[in-house]
XYZ file of N, CA, C and O in Angstrom:
332
model
N -17.856 11.963 7.038
C -17.171 11.739 8.661
C -17.495 10.197 7.920
O -17.477 9.258 7.729
N -15.805 9.947 9.436
C -15.975 8.727 9.624
C -16.694 7.951 10.078
O -16.488 6.132 8.871
N -17.205 7.331 10.753
C -18.532 6.725 11.461
C -19.447 6.519 9.835
O -20.528 6.070 9.848
N -20.398 7.388 9.368
C -20.642 8.074 7.547
C -19.850 6.862 7.053
O -20.520 5.635 6.516
N -18.475 6.812 6.626
C -17.400 5.726 6.159
C -17.569 4.446 6.371
O -17.686 3.274 5.558
N -17.600 3.857 7.802
C -17.515 3.295 8.053
C -19.142 2.454 7.993
O -18.640 0.853 7.522
N -19.816 3.054 8.290
C -21.289 2.157 8.412
C -21.608 1.514 6.598
O -22.254 0.623 6.785
N -20.944 2.780 5.965
C -21.063 2.559 3.773
C -20.531 0.973 3.903
O -21.002 -0.091 3.336
N -19.018 1.069 4.359
C -18.228 0.070 4.226
C -18.734 -1.575 5.891
O -18.677 -2.541 4.421
N -19.673 -1.481 6.211
C -20.213 -2.308 6.883
C -21.705 -3.130 5.765
O -20.771 -3.899 5.343
N -21.549 -1.875 5.041
C -23.146 -2.518 4.293
C -22.661 -3.119 3.040
O -23.283 -4.666 2.970
N -21.439 -2.301 2.050
C -21.044 -3.065 1.248
C -21.156 -5.072 2.026
O -20.564 -5.627 0.725
N -19.663 -4.713 2.419
C -19.019 -6.320 2.410
C -20.011 -7.415 3.016
O -19.955 -8.393 2.959
N -21.344 -6.914 3.946
C -21.940 -7.469 3.753
C -22.617 -8.484 2.676
O -23.473 -9.096 3.006
N -23.178 -7.162 1.872
C -23.476 -8.112 0.819
C -22.510 -8.392 -0.097
O -23.150 -9.565 -0.287
N -21.285 -7.858 -0.127
C -20.338 -8.925 -1.514
C -19.809 -9.377 -0.703
O -20.141 -11.329 -1.346
N -19.698 -10.335 1.001
C -19.534 -11.420 2.303
C -19.741 -13.562 1.298
O -19.334 -13.836 1.019
N -21.114 -12.491 0.156
C -21.544 -14.125 1.258
C -21.402 -14.453 -1.086
O -21.228 -15.437 -1.987
N -20.787 -13.670 -1.315
C -20.923 -13.676 -2.692
C -19.338 -13.689 -3.481
O -18.775 -14.259 -4.999
N -18.553 -13.485 -2.546
C -16.720 -13.244 -2.661
C -16.178 -14.351 -2.069
O -16.327 -15.117 -0.714
N -14.559 -14.414 -2.305
C -13.683 -15.365 -1.752
C -12.243 -14.883 -0.892
O -12.081 -15.460 -0.061
N -12.574 -13.303 -1.627
C -11.521 -12.231 -0.499
C -12.356 -10.811 -0.727
O -13.520 -10.528 -1.775
N -11.463 -9.746 0.310
C -11.863 -8.586 0.129
C -11.416 -7.458 -0.621
O -9.890 -7.461 0.187
N -10.696 -7.049 -1.821
C -9.475 -5.487 -2.065
C -10.544 -5.247 -1.387
O -11.210 -4.061 -2.135
N -9.379 -3.867 -0.624
C -10.301 -2.333 -0.589
C -9.119 -1.869 -1.069
O -7.822 -1.368 -0.369
N -9.261 -1.297 -2.332
C -9.406 -0.507 -3.158
C -8.413 1.297 -2.762
O -8.456 2.683 -3.524
N -9.306 1.502 -1.675
C -9.225 2.361 -0.512
C -8.849 3.304 -0.126
O -9.384 1.711 1.165
N -7.309 3.429 0.147
C -7.145 3.356 1.683
C -7.179 3.813 3.384
O -7.153 4.122 4.267
N -8.113 5.284 2.903
C -9.321 5.717 4.239
C -10.230 4.959 4.209
O -9.934 4.955 5.374
N -11.229 4.325 4.162
C -11.290 3.200 4.025
C -10.629 2.022 4.681
O -10.962 1.452 5.772
N -9.377 1.443 3.950
C -8.946 -0.032 4.806
C -7.902 1.236 6.441
O -8.407 0.111 7.066
N -7.865 2.673 5.765
C -7.047 2.862 7.107
C -8.151 2.535 8.292
O -8.188 2.459 9.145
N -9.501 2.984 7.975
C -10.001 3.119 9.573
C -11.254 1.603 9.981
O -11.715 1.832 11.153
N -10.497 1.192 9.160
C -10.963 -0.738 9.014
C -9.875 -1.183 9.241
O -10.767 -2.126 10.258
N -8.642 -0.655 9.380
C -7.812 -1.102 9.801
C -7.603 -2.921 10.657
O -8.108 -3.457 10.942
N -8.592 -2.468 11.679
C -8.537 -3.513 12.841
C -10.203 -3.910 12.908
O -10.328 -4.105 14.036
N -10.736 -3.586 12.168
C -12.188 -4.441 12.414
C -11.843 -5.542 12.100
O -13.950 -5.955 11.798
N -11.185 -4.853 10.599
C -12.226 -5.602 9.170
C -12.545 -7.436 10.163
O -13.529 -8.643 9.806
N -11.351 -8.271 10.880
C -11.983 -9.108 11.227
C -13.331 -9.662 12.533
O -13.698 -10.742 12.074
N -13.566 -8.181 12.999
C -15.015 -8.316 13.408
C -16.973 -8.608 12.407
O -17.567 -9.213 13.069
N -16.090 -8.176 11.334
C -17.875 -7.869 10.115
C -16.838 -9.133 9.447
O -18.296 -8.841 8.652
N -16.338 -9.939 9.449
C -15.682 -11.039 7.650
C -14.667 -12.156 8.000
O -14.291 -11.567 9.111
N -15.341 -13.169 7.948
C -14.139 -13.884 8.052
C -13.508 -13.961 6.568
O -12.919 -15.284 6.581
N -13.753 -13.890 5.747
C -13.097 -13.542 3.700
C -11.886 -12.758 4.389
O -10.850 -11.864 5.417
N -10.869 -13.634 3.838
C -9.116 -12.574 3.580
C -9.719 -11.241 3.216
O -10.047 -11.014 1.679
N -8.763 -10.021 3.538
C -8.951 -8.862 3.204
C -7.654 -8.253 2.866
O -6.646 -8.286 3.750
N -7.503 -8.354 2.355
C -5.858 -7.059 1.301
C -6.523 -5.576 1.443
O -7.426 -5.367 0.413
N -5.521 -4.813 1.686
C -5.982 -3.479 1.234
C -4.303 -2.851 1.033
O -2.736 -2.962 0.788
N -4.703 -2.389 -0.142
C -3.452 -1.817 -0.526
C -2.005 -0.290 0.835
O -0.838 -0.799 0.405
N -2.593 -0.788 1.540
C -2.147 -0.309 3.253
C -0.709 -1.059 2.985
O 0.609 -1.116 3.563
N -1.097 -2.405 3.248
C -0.177 -3.931 4.039
C 0.125 -4.138 3.073
O 0.888 -4.564 2.754
N -0.166 -4.095 1.497
C 0.758 -4.692 0.185
C 2.096 -3.582 -0.323
O 2.879 -3.730 0.008
N 1.545 -2.926 0.115
C 2.974 -1.359 0.346
C 3.438 -1.355 0.856
O 4.762 -1.488 1.342
N 3.386 -1.608 2.080
C 3.882 -1.936 4.196
C 5.059 -3.113 3.031
O 6.858 -3.372 3.519
N 3.927 -3.428 2.806
C 5.178 -4.962 1.995
C 6.369 -5.766 0.890
O 7.015 -6.243 0.940
N 5.920 -4.751 0.290
C 6.798 -4.437 -0.914
C 8.114 -3.415 -0.663
O 8.824 -3.253 -0.866
N 7.817 -2.435 0.783
C 9.559 -2.331 0.854
C 10.459 -2.035 1.237
O 10.378 -3.577 1.978
N 11.882 -1.943 1.036
C 12.337 -2.247 0.638
C 13.314 -2.003 2.974
O 12.420 -0.964 2.574
N 13.217 -2.788 3.665
C 13.847 -2.193 4.384
C 14.807 -1.224 5.149
O 15.996 -0.316 5.750
N 16.216 -1.226 3.866
C 16.593 0.752 3.205
C 16.424 1.787 2.816
O 17.323 2.487 3.089
N 15.052 0.906 3.506
C 14.536 2.454 2.704
C 14.306 3.639 4.340
O 13.308 2.363 5.244
N 15.242 4.985 4.664
C 15.352 4.812 5.194
C 13.821 6.262 6.136
O 13.581 6.960 7.218
N 14.319 7.002 4.702
C 12.645 7.708 4.348
C 11.751 8.050 3.720
O 11.644 8.099 2.694
N 9.987 7.886 4.319
C 9.638 7.155 3.231
C 7.729 8.336 3.096
O 7.190 9.106 4.112
N 7.813 9.189 1.574
C 6.712 10.490 1.865
C 5.362 9.029 1.460
O 5.402 8.232 0.281
N 4.163 9.155 1.922
C 3.225 9.046 2.052
C 2.800 10.121 1.791
O 1.728 10.570 2.416
N 1.631 9.927 0.276
C 0.734 10.848 0.032
C -0.700 10.647 0.683
O -1.146 9.412 -0.302
N -1.722 10.855 1.175
C -2.875 10.569 1.683
C -3.781 11.478 2.156
O -3.411 12.770 2.240
N -5.228 10.939 2.377
C -5.847 11.192 3.078
C -5.913 12.041 4.577
O -4.783 10.878 4.843
N -6.402 13.715 5.417
C -6.516 13.568 6.446
C -6.809 12.289 7.428
O -6.240 11.952 7.907
N -7.660 11.475 6.850
C -8.243 11.111 7.676
C -6.922 9.362 8.001
O -6.757 8.365 9.503
N -6.684 9.612 6.608
C -5.564 8.138 7.061
C -3.947 8.522 7.813
O -3.944 7.318 8.581
N -4.459 9.475 6.885
C -3.011 10.062 8.096
C -3.186 10.322 9.648
O -2.361 9.422 10.397
N -4.349 10.512 9.953
C -4.956 11.016 11.552
C -5.033 8.750 12.402
O -3.797 9.313 13.351
N -5.269 8.463 11.226
C -5.552 6.876 11.599
C -4.139 6.479 12.352
O -4.069 5.070 12.708
N -2.920 7.245 11.072
C -1.309 6.264 11.679
C -1.798 4.864 10.791
O -0.266 4.141 10.637
N -2.001 5.161 9.881
C -2.130 3.236 9.281
C -0.625 3.008 8.429
O -0.387 2.206 8.014
N -0.236 3.951 8.178
C 1.127 3.592 7.310
C 1.955 3.380 8.185
O 2.837 2.285 7.881
N 2.196 4.314 8.949
C 3.205 4.394 10.118
C 3.036 2.689 10.336
O 4.660 2.709 11.522
N 2.046 2.737 11.445
C 1.245 1.325 11.452
C 2.154 0.214 10.659
O 3.148 -1.033 11.122
N 1.801 -0.238 9.780
C 2.097 -0.874 8.853
C 3.498 -1.445 7.854
O 3.923 -1.973 7.972
N 4.127 -0.550 8.369
C 5.839 -0.210 7.865
C 6.462 -0.985 8.838
O 7.615 -1.335 8.965
N 6.222 -0.211 10.224
C 6.823 0.043 11.696
C 6.840 -2.075 11.511
O 6.564 -3.315 12.077
C-alpha cells in the first residue's frame, strides 16, 4: 500500500542519510509517492528517474507513452514533471 511504502522509504532515508551525500531513487513508484515530500524528510539532494526522464525529453515530442505502475500513474508524476 502507498502508506506502507512511504513508511519504508522514510526508514531507509533515515538509515542512509548519515552515510551518503545524495539519494538516487531507482523506483518510479517510490519517487512518485514522495515527489513533494523529499525536502521534509532529508536535506540531501534526491535524484529520481522521473526527473531525469523529464529533463531528457526534447520539446518537439508531442505524444509520450509512459509505462508505469498504477500508483505512479495515479500520482501523475510524469505528467507533472514533463509539464
